Tab-separated table of C-alpha atoms in Angstrom:
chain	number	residue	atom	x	y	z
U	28	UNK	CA	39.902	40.344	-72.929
U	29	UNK	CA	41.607	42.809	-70.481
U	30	UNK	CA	40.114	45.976	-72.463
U	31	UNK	CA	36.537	44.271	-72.834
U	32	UNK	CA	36.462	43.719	-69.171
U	33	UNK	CA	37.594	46.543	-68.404
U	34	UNK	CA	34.980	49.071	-69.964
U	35	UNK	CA	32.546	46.970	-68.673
U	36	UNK	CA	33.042	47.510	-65.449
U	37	UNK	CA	33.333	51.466	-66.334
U	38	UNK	CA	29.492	51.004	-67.929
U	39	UNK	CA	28.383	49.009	-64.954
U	40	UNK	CA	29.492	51.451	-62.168
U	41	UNK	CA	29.347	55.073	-64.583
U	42	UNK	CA	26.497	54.659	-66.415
U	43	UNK	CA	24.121	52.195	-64.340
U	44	UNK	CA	25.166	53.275	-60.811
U	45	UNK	CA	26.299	49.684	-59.740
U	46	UNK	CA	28.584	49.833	-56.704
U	47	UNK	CA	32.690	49.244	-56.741
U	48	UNK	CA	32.427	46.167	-55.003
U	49	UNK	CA	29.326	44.707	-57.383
U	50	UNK	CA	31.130	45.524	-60.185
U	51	UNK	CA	34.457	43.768	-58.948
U	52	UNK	CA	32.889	40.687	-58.069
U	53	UNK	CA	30.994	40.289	-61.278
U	54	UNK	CA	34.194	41.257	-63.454
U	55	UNK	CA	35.987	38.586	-61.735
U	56	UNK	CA	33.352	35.826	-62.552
U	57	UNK	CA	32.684	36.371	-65.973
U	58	UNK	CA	37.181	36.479	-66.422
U	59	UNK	CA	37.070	33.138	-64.620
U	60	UNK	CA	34.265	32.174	-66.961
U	61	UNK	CA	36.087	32.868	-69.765
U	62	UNK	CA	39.307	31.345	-68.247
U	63	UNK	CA	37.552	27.723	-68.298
U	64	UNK	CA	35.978	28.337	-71.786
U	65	UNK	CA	39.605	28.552	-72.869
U	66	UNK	CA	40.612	32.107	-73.079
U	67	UNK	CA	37.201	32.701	-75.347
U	68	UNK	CA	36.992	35.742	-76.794
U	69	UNK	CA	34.384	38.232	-74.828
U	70	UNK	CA	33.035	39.961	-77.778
U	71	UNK	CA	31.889	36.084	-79.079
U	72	UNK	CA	30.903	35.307	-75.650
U	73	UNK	CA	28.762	38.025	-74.287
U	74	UNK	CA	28.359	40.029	-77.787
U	75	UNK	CA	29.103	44.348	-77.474
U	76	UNK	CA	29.962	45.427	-74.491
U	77	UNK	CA	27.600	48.420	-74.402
U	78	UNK	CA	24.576	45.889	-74.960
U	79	UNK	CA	26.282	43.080	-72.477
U	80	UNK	CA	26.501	45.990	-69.586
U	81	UNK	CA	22.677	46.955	-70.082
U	82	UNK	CA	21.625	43.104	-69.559
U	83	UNK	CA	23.851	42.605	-66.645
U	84	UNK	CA	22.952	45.952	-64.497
U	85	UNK	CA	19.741	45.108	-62.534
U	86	UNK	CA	16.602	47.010	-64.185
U	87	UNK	CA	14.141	49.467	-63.526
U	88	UNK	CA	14.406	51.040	-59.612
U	89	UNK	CA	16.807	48.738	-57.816
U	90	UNK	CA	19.434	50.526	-60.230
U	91	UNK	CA	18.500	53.313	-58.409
U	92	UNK	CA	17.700	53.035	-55.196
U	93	UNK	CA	20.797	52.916	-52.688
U	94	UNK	CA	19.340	51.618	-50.235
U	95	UNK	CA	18.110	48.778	-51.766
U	96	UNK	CA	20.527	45.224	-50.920
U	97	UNK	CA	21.551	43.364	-54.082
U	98	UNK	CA	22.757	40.055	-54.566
U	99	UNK	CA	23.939	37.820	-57.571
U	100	UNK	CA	24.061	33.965	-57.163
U	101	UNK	CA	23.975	30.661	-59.036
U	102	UNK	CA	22.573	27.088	-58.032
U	103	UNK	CA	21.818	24.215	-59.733
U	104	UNK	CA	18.408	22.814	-60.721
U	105	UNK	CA	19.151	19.853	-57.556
U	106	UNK	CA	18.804	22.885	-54.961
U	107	UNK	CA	17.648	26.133	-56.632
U	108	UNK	CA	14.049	26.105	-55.926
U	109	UNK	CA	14.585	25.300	-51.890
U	110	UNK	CA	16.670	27.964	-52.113
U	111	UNK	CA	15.109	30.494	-53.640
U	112	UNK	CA	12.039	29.970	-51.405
U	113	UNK	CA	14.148	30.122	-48.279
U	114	UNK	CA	15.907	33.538	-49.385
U	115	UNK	CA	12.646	34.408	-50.411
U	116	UNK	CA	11.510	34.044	-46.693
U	117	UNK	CA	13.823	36.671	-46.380
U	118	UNK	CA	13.379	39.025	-48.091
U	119	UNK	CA	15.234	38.463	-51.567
U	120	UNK	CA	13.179	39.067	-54.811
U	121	UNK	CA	14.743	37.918	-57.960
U	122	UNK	CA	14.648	40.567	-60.653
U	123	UNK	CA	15.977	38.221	-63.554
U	124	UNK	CA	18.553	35.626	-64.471
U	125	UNK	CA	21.436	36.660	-66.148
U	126	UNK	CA	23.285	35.616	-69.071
U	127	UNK	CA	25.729	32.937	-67.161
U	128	UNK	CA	22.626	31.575	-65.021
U	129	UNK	CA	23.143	33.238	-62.190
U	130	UNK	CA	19.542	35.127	-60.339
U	131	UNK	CA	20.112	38.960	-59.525
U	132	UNK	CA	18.210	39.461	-56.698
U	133	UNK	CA	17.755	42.607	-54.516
U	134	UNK	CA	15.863	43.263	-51.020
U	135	UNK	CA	14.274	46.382	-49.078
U	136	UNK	CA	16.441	46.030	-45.479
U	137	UNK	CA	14.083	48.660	-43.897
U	138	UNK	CA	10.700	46.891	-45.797
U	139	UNK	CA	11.506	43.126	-46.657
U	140	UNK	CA	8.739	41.260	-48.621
U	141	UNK	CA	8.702	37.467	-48.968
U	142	UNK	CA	8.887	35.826	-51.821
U	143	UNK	CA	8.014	32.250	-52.956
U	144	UNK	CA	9.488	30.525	-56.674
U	145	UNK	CA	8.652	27.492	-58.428
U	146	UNK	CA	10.935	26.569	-61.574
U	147	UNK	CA	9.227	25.183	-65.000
U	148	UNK	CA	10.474	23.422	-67.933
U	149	UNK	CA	10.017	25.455	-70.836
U	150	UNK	CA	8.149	23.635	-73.669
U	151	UNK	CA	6.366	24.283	-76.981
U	152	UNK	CA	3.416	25.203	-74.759
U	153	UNK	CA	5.233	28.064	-72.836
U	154	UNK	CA	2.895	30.705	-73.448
U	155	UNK	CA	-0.111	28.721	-72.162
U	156	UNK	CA	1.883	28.017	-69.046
U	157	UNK	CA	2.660	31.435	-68.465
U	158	UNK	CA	-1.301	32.522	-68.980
U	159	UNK	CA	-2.119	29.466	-66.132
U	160	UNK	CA	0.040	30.562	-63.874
U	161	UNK	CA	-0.630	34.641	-64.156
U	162	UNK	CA	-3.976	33.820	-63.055
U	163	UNK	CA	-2.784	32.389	-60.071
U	164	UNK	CA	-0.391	35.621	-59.123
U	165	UNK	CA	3.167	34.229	-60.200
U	166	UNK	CA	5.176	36.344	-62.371
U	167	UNK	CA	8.418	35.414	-64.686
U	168	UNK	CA	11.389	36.232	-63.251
U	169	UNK	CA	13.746	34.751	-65.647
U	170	UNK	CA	14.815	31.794	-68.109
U	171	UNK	CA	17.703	29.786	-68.739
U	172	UNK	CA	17.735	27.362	-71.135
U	173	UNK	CA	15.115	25.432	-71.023
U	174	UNK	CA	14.177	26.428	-67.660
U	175	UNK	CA	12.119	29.642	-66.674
U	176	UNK	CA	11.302	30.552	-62.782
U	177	UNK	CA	8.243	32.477	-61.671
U	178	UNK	CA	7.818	34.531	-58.610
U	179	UNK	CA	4.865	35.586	-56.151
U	180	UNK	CA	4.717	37.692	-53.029
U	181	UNK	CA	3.267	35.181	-50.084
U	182	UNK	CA	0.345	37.349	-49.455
U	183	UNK	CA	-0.510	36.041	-52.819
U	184	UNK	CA	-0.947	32.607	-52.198
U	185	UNK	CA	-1.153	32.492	-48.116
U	186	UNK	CA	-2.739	35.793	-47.251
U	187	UNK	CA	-0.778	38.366	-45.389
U	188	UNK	CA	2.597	37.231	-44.378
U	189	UNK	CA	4.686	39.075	-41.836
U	190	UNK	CA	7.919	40.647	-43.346
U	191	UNK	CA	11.662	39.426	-41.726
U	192	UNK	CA	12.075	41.295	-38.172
U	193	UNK	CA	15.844	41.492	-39.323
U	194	UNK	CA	16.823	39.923	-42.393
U	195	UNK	CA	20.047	38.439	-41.879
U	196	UNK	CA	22.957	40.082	-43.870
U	197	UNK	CA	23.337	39.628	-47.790
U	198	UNK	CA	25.124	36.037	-47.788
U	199	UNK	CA	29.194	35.882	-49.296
U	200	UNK	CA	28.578	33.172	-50.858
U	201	UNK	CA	27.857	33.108	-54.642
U	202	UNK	CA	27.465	30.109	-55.513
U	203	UNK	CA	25.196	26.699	-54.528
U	204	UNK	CA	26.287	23.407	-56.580
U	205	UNK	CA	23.710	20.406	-55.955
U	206	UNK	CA	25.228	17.574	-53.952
U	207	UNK	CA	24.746	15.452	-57.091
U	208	UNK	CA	26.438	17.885	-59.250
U	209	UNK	CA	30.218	16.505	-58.869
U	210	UNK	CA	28.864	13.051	-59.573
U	211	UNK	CA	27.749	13.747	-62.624
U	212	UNK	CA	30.654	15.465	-63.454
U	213	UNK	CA	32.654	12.727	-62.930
U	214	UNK	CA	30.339	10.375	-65.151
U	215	UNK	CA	30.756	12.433	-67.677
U	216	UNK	CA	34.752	13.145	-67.398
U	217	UNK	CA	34.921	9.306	-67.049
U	218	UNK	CA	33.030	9.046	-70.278
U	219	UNK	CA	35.405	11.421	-72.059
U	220	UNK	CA	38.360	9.506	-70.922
U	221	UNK	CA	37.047	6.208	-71.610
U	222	UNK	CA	36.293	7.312	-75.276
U	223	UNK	CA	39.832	8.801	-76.037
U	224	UNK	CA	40.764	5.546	-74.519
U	225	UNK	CA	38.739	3.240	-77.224
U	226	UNK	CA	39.069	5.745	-79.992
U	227	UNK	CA	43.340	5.835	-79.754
U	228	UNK	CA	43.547	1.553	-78.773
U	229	UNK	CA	41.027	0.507	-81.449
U	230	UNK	CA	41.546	2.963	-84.575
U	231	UNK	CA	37.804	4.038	-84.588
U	232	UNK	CA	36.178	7.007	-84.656
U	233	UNK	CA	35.289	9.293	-81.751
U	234	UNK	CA	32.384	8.761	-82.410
U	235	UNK	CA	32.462	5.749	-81.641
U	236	UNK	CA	34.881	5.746	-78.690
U	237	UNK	CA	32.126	8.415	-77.389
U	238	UNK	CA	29.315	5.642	-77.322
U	239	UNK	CA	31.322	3.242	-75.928
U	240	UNK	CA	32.680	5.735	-73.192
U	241	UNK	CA	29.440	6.372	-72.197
U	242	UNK	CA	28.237	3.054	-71.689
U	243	UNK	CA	30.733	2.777	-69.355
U	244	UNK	CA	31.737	6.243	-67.536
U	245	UNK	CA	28.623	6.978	-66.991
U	246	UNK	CA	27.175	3.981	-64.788
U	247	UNK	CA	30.858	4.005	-63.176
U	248	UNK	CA	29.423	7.318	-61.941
U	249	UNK	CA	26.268	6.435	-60.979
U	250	UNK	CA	27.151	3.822	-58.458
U	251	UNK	CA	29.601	7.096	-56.929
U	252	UNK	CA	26.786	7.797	-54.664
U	253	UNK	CA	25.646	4.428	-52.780
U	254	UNK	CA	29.391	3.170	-52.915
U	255	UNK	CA	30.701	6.783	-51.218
U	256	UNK	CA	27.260	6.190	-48.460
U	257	UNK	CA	28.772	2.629	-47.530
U	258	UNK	CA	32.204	3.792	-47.226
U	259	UNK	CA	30.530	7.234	-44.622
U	260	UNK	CA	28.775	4.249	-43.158
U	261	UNK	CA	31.655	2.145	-42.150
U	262	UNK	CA	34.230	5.027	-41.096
U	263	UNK	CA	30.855	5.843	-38.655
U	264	UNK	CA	30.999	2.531	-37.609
């Protein structure tokens, strides 16, 4: 893993001009990336290095142009689209999304455009929804999944719109999880516990246990939410 990660971050900064501290940063997520998926190897995960590098470095000018500010970040679908319209208010336009999710986004400091994004579920009818919305000036910026997001400059859509007097500095933080997002987490570890659970105590299957595990981890963590508001509630109180 060491000597994967390693000349990838030798392609990143030699051959597509990414800074030190870019390249640091986005070694060290996709090493704790492969830390959680249990020490997988990188050439399964990402696929050659040489070809992993070219789809990680941003494209086209922003590669090249020093001045430009760049800035790599992930959010869930419960807060991605506020936030990608309120960067976008400042300046940040998303370039693509990357292999782990995450949007690569860069910004003019001296000539800051805004942006606006709307996110769409992608369907068997994808290509008609891209020809609907080119007509009314979005772009695709990237796709995930199932999910792609589109992009527009405001004049588009709102006629002229005054660029950022001073866009505030690229943000530290790289990452934006939902509020929602640990609940469902926990319905879902709750299900996996309560199906070892059956599966060991009862002899069947995992199956099995699975089913039964999520009938009953998963509303468990649905009532997470209203239960943790009451509790807020009555230390307020």
């Amino acid at each position: 893993m060491t000597g994967y990660l390693d000349r990838l971050a030798e392609l990143l900064h030699e051959a597509h001009g990414l800074p030190p501290d870019q390249v640091a940063a986005t070694v060290a997520d996709l090493a704790a990336y492969l830390a959680q998926a249990g020490g997988a190897d990188p050439q399964d995960a990402f696929g050659p290095v040489g070809v992993f590098a070219r789809r990680l470095a941003p494209s086209g000018a922003s590669a090249a142009d020093e001045h430009l500010e760049t800035w790599r970040w992930l959010a869930d679908t419960y807060v991605d689209e506020h936030l990608l319209n309120r960067f976008g208010d400042e300046g940040w336009e998303v370039e693509r999304v990357d292999p782990l999710g995450r949007f690569l986004s860069h910004r003019d400091p001296e000539r800051p455009r805004r942006w606006e994004y709307r996110r769409e579920l992608i369907t068997g009818g994808g290509e008609r929804l891209d020809e609907r919305l080119v007509r009314d000036g979005w772009e695709p910026c990237g796709s995930w999944v199932v999910y792609a997001w589109f992009k527009r400059e405001k004049a588009v859509g709102t006629g002229p719109a005054p660029a950022p007097p001073e866009p505030p500095p690229v943000p530290r933080r790289p990452t934006f999880p939902g509020r929602r997002r640990g609940y469902v987490l926990m319905g879902g570890a709750m299900a996996l516990v309560a199906a070892v659970v059956v599966a060991a105590s009862t002899g069947t299957g995992f199956g099995v246990g699975l089913a039964v595990g999520l009938a009953v981890g998963l509303p468990v963590g649905a009532l997470v939410p209203p239960v943790t508001a009451w509790a807020a509630r009555g230390r307020r109180r």
